PDB file of C-alpha atoms in Angstrom:
ATOM      1  CA  MET V   1     -28.905 -11.894  -9.591  1.00 97.00           C
ATOM      2  CA  LYS V   2     -26.654 -12.233  -6.560  1.00 97.00           C
ATOM      3  CA  ALA V   3     -24.320  -9.350  -5.723  1.00 98.00           C
ATOM      4  CA  ALA V   4     -22.060  -8.147  -2.912  1.00 98.00           C
ATOM      5  CA  VAL V   5     -23.818  -4.967  -1.769  1.00 98.00           C
ATOM      6  CA  LEU V   6     -22.602  -2.217   0.537  1.00 97.00           C
ATOM      7  CA  ASN V   7     -25.446  -0.496   2.372  1.00 96.00           C
ATOM      8  CA  GLU V   8     -22.894   1.441   4.408  1.00 96.00           C
ATOM      9  CA  PHE V   9     -19.157   2.038   4.225  1.00 97.00           C
ATOM     10  CA  GLY V  10     -16.751   0.491   6.702  1.00 96.00           C
ATOM     11  CA  SER V  11     -15.284  -2.894   7.602  1.00 96.00           C
ATOM     12  CA  VAL V  12     -15.400  -6.057   5.470  1.00 96.00           C
ATOM     13  CA  GLU V  13     -18.466  -7.145   7.468  1.00 96.00           C
ATOM     14  CA  LYS V  14     -20.445  -4.443   5.672  1.00 96.00           C
ATOM     15  CA  PHE V  15     -20.658  -6.607   2.527  1.00 97.00           C
ATOM     16  CA  GLU V  16     -24.015  -8.347   2.123  1.00 97.00           C
ATOM     17  CA  ILE V  17     -24.665 -11.014  -0.517  1.00 97.00           C
ATOM     18  CA  LEU V  18     -28.138 -10.069  -1.735  1.00 97.00           C
ATOM     19  CA  ASP V  19     -30.540 -10.802  -4.587  1.00 97.00           C
ATOM     20  CA  VAL V  20     -30.880  -7.658  -6.694  1.00 97.00           C
ATOM     21  CA  PRO V  21     -32.483  -6.979 -10.092  1.00 97.00           C
ATOM     22  CA  THR V  22     -30.398  -7.917 -13.130  1.00 98.00           C
ATOM     23  CA  PRO V  23     -29.577  -4.725 -15.073  1.00 97.00           C
ATOM     24  CA  LYS V  24     -30.737  -4.195 -18.665  1.00 97.00           C
ATOM     25  CA  PRO V  25     -28.412  -2.902 -21.388  1.00 98.00           C
ATOM     26  CA  GLY V  26     -29.263   0.485 -22.880  1.00 97.00           C
ATOM     27  CA  PHE V  27     -28.165   2.043 -26.156  1.00 98.00           C
ATOM     28  CA  GLY V  28     -24.592   1.046 -26.999  1.00 98.00           C
ATOM     29  CA  GLU V  29     -24.382  -1.243 -23.978  1.00 98.00           C
ATOM     30  CA  VAL V  30     -23.976  -4.973 -23.419  1.00 98.00           C
ATOM     31  CA  LEU V  31     -25.050  -7.237 -20.555  1.00 98.00           C
ATOM     32  CA  VAL V  32     -22.188  -9.443 -19.398  1.00 98.00           C
ATOM     33  CA  LYS V  33     -22.459 -12.591 -17.315  1.00 98.00           C
ATOM     34  CA  VAL V  34     -19.567 -12.085 -14.907  1.00 98.00           C
ATOM     35  CA  MET V  35     -17.402 -15.195 -14.689  1.00 98.00           C
ATOM     36  CA  ALA V  36     -14.697 -13.661 -12.507  1.00 98.00           C
ATOM     37  CA  THR V  37     -13.487 -10.427 -10.970  1.00 98.00           C
ATOM     38  CA  SER V  38     -10.558  -9.486  -8.712  1.00 98.00           C
ATOM     39  CA  VAL V  39      -9.605  -7.308  -5.751  1.00 97.00           C
ATOM     40  CA  ASN V  40      -7.585  -4.091  -6.010  1.00 95.00           C
ATOM     41  CA  PRO V  41      -6.528  -1.496  -3.418  1.00 92.00           C
ATOM     42  CA  LEU V  42      -9.154   0.806  -4.964  1.00 93.00           C
ATOM     43  CA  ASP V  43     -11.811  -1.732  -3.919  1.00 96.00           C
ATOM     44  CA  TYR V  44     -11.020  -1.663  -0.213  1.00 96.00           C
ATOM     45  CA  GLN V  45     -10.535   2.114  -0.335  1.00 94.00           C
ATOM     46  CA  VAL V  46     -14.075   2.408  -1.738  1.00 96.00           C
ATOM     47  CA  ARG V  47     -15.458  -0.086   0.812  1.00 97.00           C
ATOM     48  CA  ARG V  48     -14.057   1.730   3.837  1.00 95.00           C
ATOM     49  CA  GLY V  49     -15.407   5.079   2.594  1.00 95.00           C
ATOM     50  CA  ASP V  50     -12.368   6.886   1.191  1.00 93.00           C
ATOM     51  CA  TYR V  51     -14.482   8.003  -1.798  1.00 93.00           C
ATOM     52  CA  ARG V  52     -17.845   8.339  -0.082  1.00 93.00           C
ATOM     53  CA  ASN V  53     -18.490  11.671  -1.813  1.00 93.00           C
ATOM     54  CA  GLU V  54     -18.191   9.978  -5.226  1.00 93.00           C
ATOM     55  CA  LEU V  55     -20.708   7.202  -4.575  1.00 93.00           C
ATOM     56  CA  GLN V  56     -24.313   6.842  -3.552  1.00 92.00           C
ATOM     57  CA  LEU V  57     -25.323   4.012  -1.204  1.00 95.00           C
ATOM     58  CA  PRO V  58     -26.300   1.244  -1.567  1.00 96.00           C
ATOM     59  CA  VAL V  59     -23.491   0.422  -3.983  1.00 96.00           C
ATOM     60  CA  ILE V  60     -22.030  -2.617  -5.734  1.00 97.00           C
ATOM     61  CA  THR V  61     -18.303  -2.020  -6.090  1.00 96.00           C
ATOM     62  CA  GLY V  62     -15.574  -3.956  -7.944  1.00 97.00           C
ATOM     63  CA  HIS V  63     -13.328  -2.859 -10.817  1.00 97.00           C
ATOM     64  CA  ASP V  64     -12.516  -5.896 -12.973  1.00 98.00           C
ATOM     65  CA  VAL V  65     -14.742  -8.068 -15.168  1.00 98.00           C
ATOM     66  CA  SER V  66     -14.122 -11.147 -17.274  1.00 98.00           C
ATOM     67  CA  GLY V  67     -17.241 -12.737 -18.651  1.00 98.00           C
ATOM     68  CA  VAL V  68     -19.554 -13.502 -21.555  1.00 98.00           C
ATOM     69  CA  ILE V  69     -21.985 -11.174 -23.339  1.00 98.00           C
ATOM     70  CA  VAL V  70     -25.517 -12.506 -22.913  1.00 98.00           C
ATOM     71  CA  GLU V  71     -27.492  -9.551 -24.320  1.00 98.00           C
ATOM     72  CA  THR V  72     -26.787  -6.485 -26.459  1.00 98.00           C
ATOM     73  CA  GLY V  73     -28.606  -3.176 -26.423  1.00 97.00           C
ATOM     74  CA  THR V  74     -29.607  -1.267 -29.536  1.00 97.00           C
ATOM     75  CA  GLY V  75     -26.766   0.416 -31.393  1.00 97.00           C
ATOM     76  CA  VAL V  76     -24.052  -2.058 -30.377  1.00 98.00           C
ATOM     77  CA  LYS V  77     -21.741  -2.495 -33.386  1.00 96.00           C
ATOM     78  CA  ASN V  78     -18.605  -4.324 -32.321  1.00 96.00           C
ATOM     79  CA  PHE V  79     -19.774  -7.156 -30.084  1.00 98.00           C
ATOM     80  CA  LYS V  80     -22.354  -9.943 -30.126  1.00 98.00           C
ATOM     81  CA  VAL V  81     -23.955 -12.421 -27.740  1.00 98.00           C
ATOM     82  CA  GLY V  82     -21.454 -15.126 -26.841  1.00 98.00           C
ATOM     83  CA  ASP V  83     -18.334 -12.934 -27.059  1.00 98.00           C
ATOM     84  CA  GLU V  84     -15.933 -13.419 -24.170  1.00 98.00           C
ATOM     85  CA  VAL V  85     -14.824 -10.016 -22.911  1.00 98.00           C
ATOM     86  CA  TYR V  86     -12.866  -8.324 -20.146  1.00 98.00           C
ATOM     87  CA  TYR V  87     -12.713  -4.735 -18.886  1.00 98.00           C
ATOM     88  CA  THR V  88     -12.766  -2.295 -15.969  1.00 97.00           C
ATOM     89  CA  PRO V  89     -16.208  -0.832 -15.210  1.00 97.00           C
ATOM     90  CA  GLU V  90     -16.400   2.949 -15.309  1.00 94.00           C
ATOM     91  CA  ILE V  91     -15.047   4.040 -11.940  1.00 93.00           C
ATOM     92  CA  PHE V  92     -17.517   5.895  -9.683  1.00 93.00           C
ATOM     93  CA  LYS V  93     -20.224   5.536 -12.323  1.00 91.00           C
ATOM     94  CA  GLY V  94     -22.886   2.866 -12.029  1.00 89.00           C
ATOM     95  CA  GLN V  95     -22.629  -0.677 -10.741  1.00 94.00           C
ATOM     96  CA  GLY V  96     -19.314  -2.457 -10.151  1.00 96.00           C
ATOM     97  CA  SER V  97     -18.233  -6.019 -10.822  1.00 98.00           C
ATOM     98  CA  TYR V  98     -19.052  -7.848  -7.569  1.00 98.00           C
ATOM     99  CA  ALA V  99     -22.197  -9.307  -9.097  1.00 98.00           C
ATOM    100  CA  GLU V 100     -23.376 -12.101 -11.392  1.00 98.00           C
ATOM    101  CA  TYR V 101     -24.155  -9.664 -14.236  1.00 98.00           C
ATOM    102  CA  HIS V 102     -22.819  -6.284 -15.301  1.00 98.00           C
ATOM    103  CA  VAL V 103     -23.812  -3.714 -17.940  1.00 98.00           C
ATOM    104  CA  ALA V 104     -21.088  -1.812 -19.785  1.00 97.00           C
ATOM    105  CA  ASN V 105     -20.790   0.521 -22.753  1.00 97.00           C
ATOM    106  CA  GLU V 106     -19.131  -1.266 -25.652  1.00 97.00           C
ATOM    107  CA  SER V 107     -16.490   1.493 -25.867  1.00 96.00           C
ATOM    108  CA  ILE V 108     -14.716   0.274 -22.693  1.00 97.00           C
ATOM    109  CA  ILE V 109     -14.668  -3.507 -23.252  1.00 98.00           C
ATOM    110  CA  GLY V 110     -12.237  -5.756 -25.106  1.00 98.00           C
ATOM    111  CA  ILE V 111     -12.205  -9.339 -26.326  1.00 98.00           C
ATOM    112  CA  LYS V 112     -10.719 -11.602 -23.656  1.00 98.00           C
ATOM    113  CA  PRO V 113      -7.296 -13.079 -24.492  1.00 98.00           C
ATOM    114  CA  LYS V 114      -7.749 -16.628 -25.761  1.00 98.00           C
ATOM    115  CA  ASN V 115      -4.839 -18.161 -23.852  1.00 97.00           C
ATOM    116  CA  VAL V 116      -6.010 -17.360 -20.298  1.00 98.00           C
ATOM    117  CA  SER V 117      -9.009 -18.371 -18.200  1.00 97.00           C
ATOM    118  CA  HIS V 118     -11.679 -15.926 -17.078  1.00 98.00           C
ATOM    119  CA  LEU V 119     -10.182 -15.995 -13.601  1.00 97.00           C
ATOM    120  CA  GLU V 120      -6.768 -15.040 -14.991  1.00 98.00           C
ATOM    121  CA  ALA V 121      -8.209 -12.457 -17.394  1.00 98.00           C
ATOM    122  CA  ALA V 122     -10.032 -10.746 -14.524  1.00 98.00           C
ATOM    123  CA  THR V 123      -6.704  -9.897 -12.876  1.00 97.00           C
ATOM    124  CA  PHE V 124      -5.594  -7.698 -15.801  1.00 97.00           C
ATOM    125  CA  PRO V 125      -7.955  -4.812 -16.666  1.00 97.00           C
ATOM    126  CA  LEU V 126      -7.385  -2.377 -13.784  1.00 96.00           C
ATOM    127  CA  ALA V 127      -3.870  -3.377 -12.671  1.00 95.00           C
ATOM    128  CA  ALA V 128      -2.261  -4.037 -16.058  1.00 96.00           C
ATOM    129  CA  GLY V 129      -4.349  -1.267 -17.604  1.00 96.00           C
ATOM    130  CA  THR V 130      -2.889   1.137 -15.054  1.00 95.00           C
ATOM    131  CA  ALA V 131       0.611  -0.164 -15.786  1.00 96.00           C
ATOM    132  CA  TRP V 132       0.024   0.397 -19.506  1.00 96.00           C
ATOM    133  CA  GLU V 133      -1.172   3.940 -18.910  1.00 95.00           C
ATOM    134  CA  MET V 134       1.815   4.740 -16.685  1.00 96.00           C
ATOM    135  CA  LEU V 135       4.450   3.376 -19.071  1.00 97.00           C
ATOM    136  CA  TYR V 136       3.043   3.909 -22.555  1.00 95.00           C
ATOM    137  CA  THR V 137       0.728   6.897 -22.279  1.00 93.00           C
ATOM    138  CA  ARG V 138       2.441   8.976 -19.612  1.00 95.00           C
ATOM    139  CA  ALA V 139       6.162   8.143 -19.301  1.00 96.00           C
ATOM    140  CA  GLN V 140       6.383   6.963 -22.928  1.00 97.00           C
ATOM    141  CA  LEU V 141       9.158   4.623 -21.851  1.00 97.00           C
ATOM    142  CA  LYS V 142      11.794   3.987 -24.512  1.00 96.00           C
ATOM    143  CA  ILE V 143      14.145   1.116 -25.235  1.00 97.00           C
ATOM    144  CA  ASN V 144      17.330   1.156 -23.135  1.00 97.00           C
ATOM    145  CA  GLN V 145      15.902   3.571 -20.587  1.00 98.00           C
ATOM    146  CA  THR V 146      16.147   2.747 -16.874  1.00 98.00           C
ATOM    147  CA  ILE V 147      13.136   2.447 -14.576  1.00 98.00           C
ATOM    148  CA  LEU V 148      12.628   1.982 -10.839  1.00 98.00           C
ATOM    149  CA  ILE V 149       9.362   0.281  -9.853  1.00 97.00           C
ATOM    150  CA  HIS V 150       8.361   0.596  -6.203  1.00 95.00           C
ATOM    151  CA  GLY V 151       6.306  -2.304  -4.838  1.00 92.00           C
ATOM    152  CA  GLY V 152       7.389  -4.800  -7.476  1.00 93.00           C
ATOM    153  CA  ALA V 153       5.493  -7.742  -5.970  1.00 91.00           C
ATOM    154  CA  GLY V 154       2.135  -5.948  -5.923  1.00 90.00           C
ATOM    155  CA  GLY V 155      -0.831  -6.345  -8.219  1.00 91.00           C
ATOM    156  CA  VAL V 156       0.282  -3.359 -10.328  1.00 94.00           C
ATOM    157  CA  GLY V 157       4.012  -3.886  -9.814  1.00 95.00           C
ATOM    158  CA  ILE V 158       4.194  -7.290 -11.484  1.00 96.00           C
ATOM    159  CA  PRO V 159       2.553  -6.279 -14.803  1.00 97.00           C
ATOM    160  CA  THR V 160       4.583  -3.048 -14.752  1.00 97.00           C
ATOM    161  CA  ILE V 161       7.791  -5.087 -14.615  1.00 98.00           C
ATOM    162  CA  GLN V 162       6.629  -7.275 -17.506  1.00 97.00           C
ATOM    163  CA  LEU V 163       5.539  -4.326 -19.656  1.00 97.00           C
ATOM    164  CA  ALA V 164       8.727  -2.361 -18.970  1.00 98.00           C
ATOM    165  CA  LYS V 165      10.792  -5.391 -19.957  1.00 97.00           C
ATOM    166  CA  ALA V 166       8.734  -5.862 -23.131  1.00 95.00           C
ATOM    167  CA  MET V 167       9.553  -2.232 -23.991  1.00 96.00           C
ATOM    168  CA  GLY V 168      13.287  -2.905 -23.665  1.00 97.00           C
ATOM    169  CA  ALA V 169      13.989  -1.050 -20.413  1.00 98.00           C
ATOM    170  CA  THR V 170      16.454  -1.915 -17.657  1.00 98.00           C
ATOM    171  CA  VAL V 171      14.274  -2.622 -14.628  1.00 98.00           C
ATOM    172  CA  PHE V 172      15.083  -1.910 -10.970  1.00 98.00           C
ATOM    173  CA  ILE V 173      12.508  -2.900  -8.341  1.00 97.00           C
ATOM    174  CA  THR V 174      11.985  -2.629  -4.605  1.00 96.00           C
ATOM    175  CA  ALA V 175      10.468  -5.643  -2.870  1.00 94.00           C
ATOM    176  CA  ARG V 176      11.085  -7.970   0.049  1.00 93.00           C
ATOM    177  CA  THR V 177      13.882 -10.498  -0.496  1.00 95.00           C
ATOM    178  CA  VAL V 178      11.442 -13.411  -0.413  1.00 94.00           C
ATOM    179  CA  HIS V 179      10.011 -12.161  -3.738  1.00 94.00           C
ATOM    180  CA  HIS V 180      13.255 -11.314  -5.546  1.00 96.00           C
ATOM    181  CA  GLN V 181      13.740 -14.588  -7.425  1.00 96.00           C
ATOM    182  CA  MET V 182      10.132 -14.583  -8.628  1.00 95.00           C
ATOM    183  CA  LEU V 183      10.386 -10.976  -9.822  1.00 96.00           C
ATOM    184  CA  LYS V 184      13.613 -11.667 -11.692  1.00 97.00           C
ATOM    185  CA  GLY V 185      11.641 -14.336 -13.528  1.00 96.00           C
ATOM    186  CA  PHE V 186       9.253 -11.610 -14.678  1.00 96.00           C
ATOM    187  CA  GLY V 187      12.084  -9.431 -15.950  1.00 96.00           C
ATOM    188  CA  ALA V 188      13.506  -7.442 -13.035  1.00 97.00           C
ATOM    189  CA  ASP V 189      17.204  -6.804 -13.684  1.00 98.00           C
ATOM    190  CA  TYR V 190      18.062  -5.452 -10.230  1.00 98.00           C
ATOM    191  CA  THR V 191      16.223  -6.157  -6.977  1.00 97.00           C
ATOM    192  CA  ILE V 192      16.444  -4.068  -3.798  1.00 97.00           C
ATOM    193  CA  ASP V 193      15.071  -5.142  -0.410  1.00 96.00           C
ATOM    194  CA  TYR V 194      13.436  -2.016   0.978  1.00 90.00           C
ATOM    195  CA  GLU V 195      13.445  -3.516   4.487  1.00 91.00           C
ATOM    196  CA  THR V 196      17.213  -3.972   4.742  1.00 95.00           C
ATOM    197  CA  GLU V 197      18.646  -1.664   2.069  1.00 95.00           C
ATOM    198  CA  ASN V 198      18.403   2.061   1.360  1.00 95.00           C
ATOM    199  CA  TYR V 199      17.012   2.119  -2.157  1.00 96.00           C
ATOM    200  CA  ILE V 200      18.362   5.617  -2.820  1.00 96.00           C
ATOM    201  CA  ASP V 201      21.923   4.544  -2.033  1.00 97.00           C
ATOM    202  CA  GLU V 202      21.520   1.317  -3.998  1.00 97.00           C
ATOM    203  CA  ILE V 203      20.155   3.009  -7.128  1.00 97.00           C
ATOM    204  CA  LEU V 204      22.929   5.591  -7.161  1.00 97.00           C
ATOM    205  CA  LYS V 205      25.532   2.871  -6.685  1.00 97.00           C
ATOM    206  CA  LEU V 206      24.060   0.665  -9.434  1.00 97.00           C
ATOM    207  CA  THR V 207      23.787   3.571 -11.906  1.00 97.00           C
ATOM    208  CA  ASP V 208      27.151   5.216 -11.165  1.00 97.00           C
ATOM    209  CA  ASN V 209      25.276   8.166  -9.645  1.00 96.00           C
ATOM    210  CA  GLN V 210      23.375   8.763 -12.898  1.00 96.00           C
ATOM    211  CA  GLY V 211      19.979   7.810 -11.479  1.00 97.00           C
ATOM    212  CA  VAL V 212      17.062   6.315 -13.419  1.00 98.00           C
ATOM    213  CA  ASP V 213      14.978   7.791 -16.224  1.00 98.00           C
ATOM    214  CA  VAL V 214      11.591   6.830 -14.740  1.00 98.00           C
ATOM    215  CA  VAL V 215      10.277   6.104 -11.246  1.00 97.00           C
ATOM    216  CA  ILE V 216       6.958   4.292 -10.830  1.00 97.00           C
ATOM    217  CA  ASP V 217       5.285   4.918  -7.467  1.00 93.00           C
ATOM    218  CA  THR V 218       2.677   2.394  -6.324  1.00 89.00           C
ATOM    219  CA  LEU V 219       3.281   2.980  -2.600  1.00 84.00           C
ATOM    220  CA  GLY V 220       2.812   6.625  -1.644  1.00 80.00           C
ATOM    221  CA  GLY V 221       4.327   7.937   1.570  1.00 79.00           C
ATOM    222  CA  ASN V 222       7.552   9.860   0.970  1.00 83.00           C
ATOM    223  CA  THR V 223       8.129   8.283  -2.432  1.00 82.00           C
ATOM    224  CA  LEU V 224       7.388  11.469  -4.376  1.00 83.00           C
ATOM    225  CA  SER V 225       9.809  13.664  -2.442  1.00 84.00           C
ATOM    226  CA  ASP V 226      12.532  10.992  -2.369  1.00 90.00           C
ATOM    227  CA  SER V 227      12.202  10.091  -6.054  1.00 90.00           C
ATOM    228  CA  GLY V 228      14.024  13.270  -7.056  1.00 91.00           C
ATOM    229  CA  LYS V 229      17.128  11.881  -5.353  1.00 95.00           C
ATOM    230  CA  VAL V 230      17.279   8.886  -7.732  1.00 97.00           C
ATOM    231  CA  LEU V 231      16.203  10.575 -10.980  1.00 97.00           C
ATOM    232  CA  SER V 232      18.448  11.337 -13.900  1.00 97.00           C
ATOM    233  CA  GLN V 233      18.295  14.779 -15.510  1.00 96.00           C
ATOM    234  CA  MET V 234      14.909  15.270 -17.242  1.00 96.00           C
ATOM    235  CA  GLY V 235      13.639  12.183 -15.399  1.00 96.00           C
ATOM    236  CA  GLN V 236       9.969  11.329 -14.847  1.00 97.00           C
ATOM    237  CA  VAL V 237       7.950  10.177 -11.850  1.00 95.00           C
ATOM    238  CA  VAL V 238       4.611   8.423 -12.363  1.00 96.00           C
ATOM    239  CA  THR V 239       2.377   7.863  -9.342  1.00 92.00           C
ATOM    240  CA  LEU V 240      -1.021   6.270  -8.916  1.00 88.00           C
ATOM    241  CA  VAL V 241      -1.258   7.087  -5.200  1.00 83.00           C
ATOM    242  CA  ASP V 242      -3.153   9.919  -3.533  1.00 74.00           C
ATOM    243  CA  ILE V 243      -0.907  12.568  -1.966  1.00 73.00           C
ATOM    244  CA  GLU V 244      -1.877  12.473   1.718  1.00 72.00           C
ATOM    245  CA  LYS V 245       0.469  15.239   2.864  1.00 74.00           C
ATOM    246  CA  PRO V 246       2.513  18.055   1.277  1.00 78.00           C
ATOM    247  CA  GLN V 247       5.877  16.939  -0.073  1.00 80.00           C
ATOM    248  CA  ASN V 248       9.076  18.843  -0.745  1.00 83.00           C
ATOM    249  CA  LEU V 249      10.052  18.316  -4.387  1.00 84.00           C
ATOM    250  CA  ILE V 250      13.250  20.385  -4.326  1.00 86.00           C
ATOM    251  CA  HIS V 251      15.361  17.432  -5.506  1.00 88.00           C
ATOM    252  CA  ALA V 252      13.052  16.910  -8.473  1.00 87.00           C
ATOM    253  CA  TRP V 253      13.233  20.611  -9.335  1.00 89.00           C
ATOM    254  CA  GLY V 254      17.016  20.303  -9.566  1.00 88.00           C
ATOM    255  CA  LYS V 255      16.590  17.432 -12.027  1.00 92.00           C
ATOM    256  CA  ASN V 256      14.068  19.247 -14.277  1.00 93.00           C
ATOM    257  CA  ALA V 257      11.714  16.359 -13.502  1.00 93.00           C
ATOM    258  CA  THR V 258       8.236  15.706 -14.836  1.00 94.00           C
ATOM    259  CA  TYR V 259       5.528  14.289 -12.571  1.00 92.00           C
ATOM    260  CA  HIS V 260       2.508  12.337 -13.810  1.00 94.00           C
ATOM    261  CA  PHE V 261      -0.512  11.604 -11.618  1.00 91.00           C
ATOM    262  CA  VAL V 262      -2.518   8.646 -12.914  1.00 92.00           C
ATOM    263  CA  PHE V 263      -6.154   7.845 -12.261  1.00 85.00           C
ATOM    264  CA  THR V 264      -6.604   5.178 -14.878  1.00 85.00           C
ATOM    265  CA  ARG V 265      -9.101   5.621 -17.702  1.00 84.00           C
ATOM    266  CA  GLN V 266     -11.075   2.959 -19.518  1.00 88.00           C
ATOM    267  CA  SER V 267     -10.709   2.290 -23.243  1.00 88.00           C
ATOM    268  CA  ARG V 268     -10.945  -0.601 -25.673  1.00 91.00           C
ATOM    269  CA  ASN V 269      -7.664   0.384 -27.333  1.00 90.00           C
ATOM    270  CA  LYS V 270      -5.732  -0.183 -24.102  1.00 93.00           C
ATOM    271  CA  LEU V 271      -7.342  -3.616 -23.636  1.00 97.00           C
ATOM    272  CA  ASP V 272      -6.612  -4.602 -27.231  1.00 96.00           C
ATOM    273  CA  GLU V 273      -2.941  -3.756 -26.700  1.00 95.00           C
ATOM    274  CA  LEU V 274      -2.863  -5.756 -23.465  1.00 97.00           C
ATOM    275  CA  THR V 275      -4.487  -8.707 -25.252  1.00 97.00           C
ATOM    276  CA  LYS V 276      -1.686  -8.756 -27.840  1.00 97.00           C
ATOM    277  CA  LEU V 277       0.918  -8.856 -25.073  1.00 96.00           C
ATOM    278  CA  ILE V 278      -0.954 -11.558 -23.130  1.00 98.00           C
ATOM    279  CA  GLU V 279      -1.478 -13.762 -26.185  1.00 98.00           C
ATOM    280  CA  SER V 280       2.188 -13.372 -27.156  1.00 97.00           C
ATOM    281  CA  GLY V 281       3.277 -14.491 -23.679  1.00 95.00           C
ATOM    282  CA  LYS V 282       4.929 -11.185 -22.765  1.00 95.00           C
ATOM    283  CA  LEU V 283       2.357 -10.417 -20.076  1.00 96.00           C
ATOM    284  CA  LYS V 284       1.407 -13.267 -17.740  1.00 95.00           C
ATOM    285  CA  PRO V 285      -1.227 -13.462 -15.011  1.00 94.00           C
ATOM    286  CA  VAL V 286      -0.190 -13.989 -11.403  1.00 93.00           C
ATOM    287  CA  VAL V 287      -3.137 -15.221  -9.347  1.00 94.00           C
ATOM    288  CA  GLY V 288      -1.959 -15.488  -5.743  1.00 92.00           C
ATOM    289  CA  LYS V 289      -5.266 -16.545  -4.160  1.00 94.00           C
ATOM    290  CA  VAL V 290      -8.855 -17.275  -5.220  1.00 96.00           C
ATOM    291  CA  PHE V 291     -12.104 -16.721  -3.298  1.00 97.00           C
ATOM    292  CA  PRO V 292     -15.766 -17.210  -4.241  1.00 97.00           C
ATOM    293  CA  LEU V 293     -17.927 -14.066  -4.353  1.00 97.00           C
ATOM    294  CA  SER V 294     -19.556 -15.145  -1.072  1.00 97.00           C
ATOM    295  CA  GLU V 295     -16.176 -14.636   0.646  1.00 97.00           C
ATOM    296  CA  ILE V 296     -15.466 -11.186  -0.780  1.00 97.00           C
ATOM    297  CA  GLY V 297     -14.889  -9.844   2.735  1.00 96.00           C
ATOM    298  CA  ASN V 298     -12.084 -12.354   3.346  1.00 96.00           C
ATOM    299  CA  ALA V 299     -10.502 -11.388   0.017  1.00 96.00           C
ATOM    300  CA  HIS V 300     -10.522  -7.721   1.032  1.00 97.00           C
ATOM    301  CA  SER V 301      -8.982  -8.573   4.408  1.00 96.00           C
ATOM    302  CA  LEU V 302      -6.130 -10.454   2.751  1.00 95.00           C
ATOM    303  CA  LEU V 303      -5.201  -7.581   0.431  1.00 94.00           C
ATOM    304  CA  GLU V 304      -5.731  -4.784   2.927  1.00 93.00           C
ATOM    305  CA  PHE V 305      -4.136  -6.237   6.057  1.00 92.00           C
ATOM    306  CA  ARG V 306      -1.956  -9.213   4.977  1.00 87.00           C
ATOM    307  CA  LYS V 307      -2.240 -10.693   8.487  1.00 76.00           C
ATOM    308  CA  GLY V 308      -0.452 -14.049   8.492  1.00 73.00           C
ATOM    309  CA  ALA V 309       0.175 -13.674   4.744  1.00 81.00           C
ATOM    310  CA  GLU V 310       3.044 -11.193   4.535  1.00 76.00           C
ATOM    311  CA  ASP V 311       4.615 -13.176   1.691  1.00 83.00           C
ATOM    312  CA  PHE V 312       1.500 -12.921  -0.480  1.00 87.00           C
ATOM    313  CA  TYR V 313       2.070 -11.497  -3.967  1.00 88.00           C
ATOM    314  CA  GLY V 314       0.165 -10.992  -7.219  1.00 89.00           C
ATOM    315  CA  LYS V 315      -3.577 -10.606  -7.585  1.00 95.00           C
ATOM    316  CA  ILE V 316      -6.574 -11.991  -5.706  1.00 96.00           C
ATOM    317  CA  GLY V 317      -9.125 -13.554  -8.035  1.00 97.00           C
ATOM    318  CA  ILE V 318     -12.850 -13.796  -7.277  1.00 98.00           C
ATOM    319  CA  GLN V 319     -14.729 -16.674  -8.892  1.00 97.00           C
ATOM    320  CA  VAL V 320     -18.232 -15.368  -9.544  1.00 97.00           C
ATOM    321  CA  ASP V 321     -19.517 -18.162 -11.778  1.00 88.00           C
ATOM    322  CA  THR V 322     -18.298 -21.337 -10.064  1.00 75.00           C
ATOM    323  CA  GLU V 323     -19.579 -23.724 -12.745  1.00 67.00           C
ATOM    324  CA  ASN V 324     -17.891 -22.229 -15.823  1.00 61.00           C
ATOM    325  CA  SER V 325     -14.519 -20.894 -14.755  1.00 49.00           C
ATOM    326  CA  HIS V 326     -12.850 -21.059 -18.182  1.00 49.00           C
TER     327      HIS V 326
END
């Protein structure tokens, strides 16, 4: 099979499209023909070597799969050959999704939603799965609560807006003005341009100095220390970003805040819940750009550097099987 292989960490030029052996499914595993995958910040972080201690070279990375089961190992109970599935491969364990075939344990895969293509389905598992974990599992967001989502136009931000709206929350987001109208279409109630407005001042003004119940951090930087300034009493902060430097959380202490640090986990239950939302139209894919697997380096460059594409939003899809995209 063809795969995008990293023999060393570094720039996008380190990807090599090579012929490698097709894996075989073991006990409880299935072999999936990968129709499509996508690109996430985790992918370029892995490529450049941020997690070099977690991985052994050469490595095939990639963290989203939508495809078709072509073989089942012994002991598989819930899936059969021909099933269309989607999932996130186990992170830092085994092969990733930038390949024509992938082996996965049946416990982490779900049946692909019927109303979206493989390319669209491949944009959901890691990003929307992370959003689900942040809102449902960690923050346990409730109807009529208020939530601030940083980075609303990002690959995680957009499904987070949609899920928060489906849960009945009032949604505040930060994003560039060029994306505001689009994000309102996905359910954002209040939009703040982080380039021209001070989001702390704006949130306090919009909430009569009450603050919000939940802050979702997809950006990092000073977001953790500043979040305490916009939290209501007993508020929660959920972040999926590494903490690069110590932060002063004195404002959060004064609010009796709870912090959640999310490194998303894989499970069929989460995918089944996402499928219900996708098939009901409450969670919609946003594919901003599509590349073939042979141009995986260009896809990484677009997401990581945004040069000449500052207005880009949504997810980057990778068409692995170019003949059967649906």
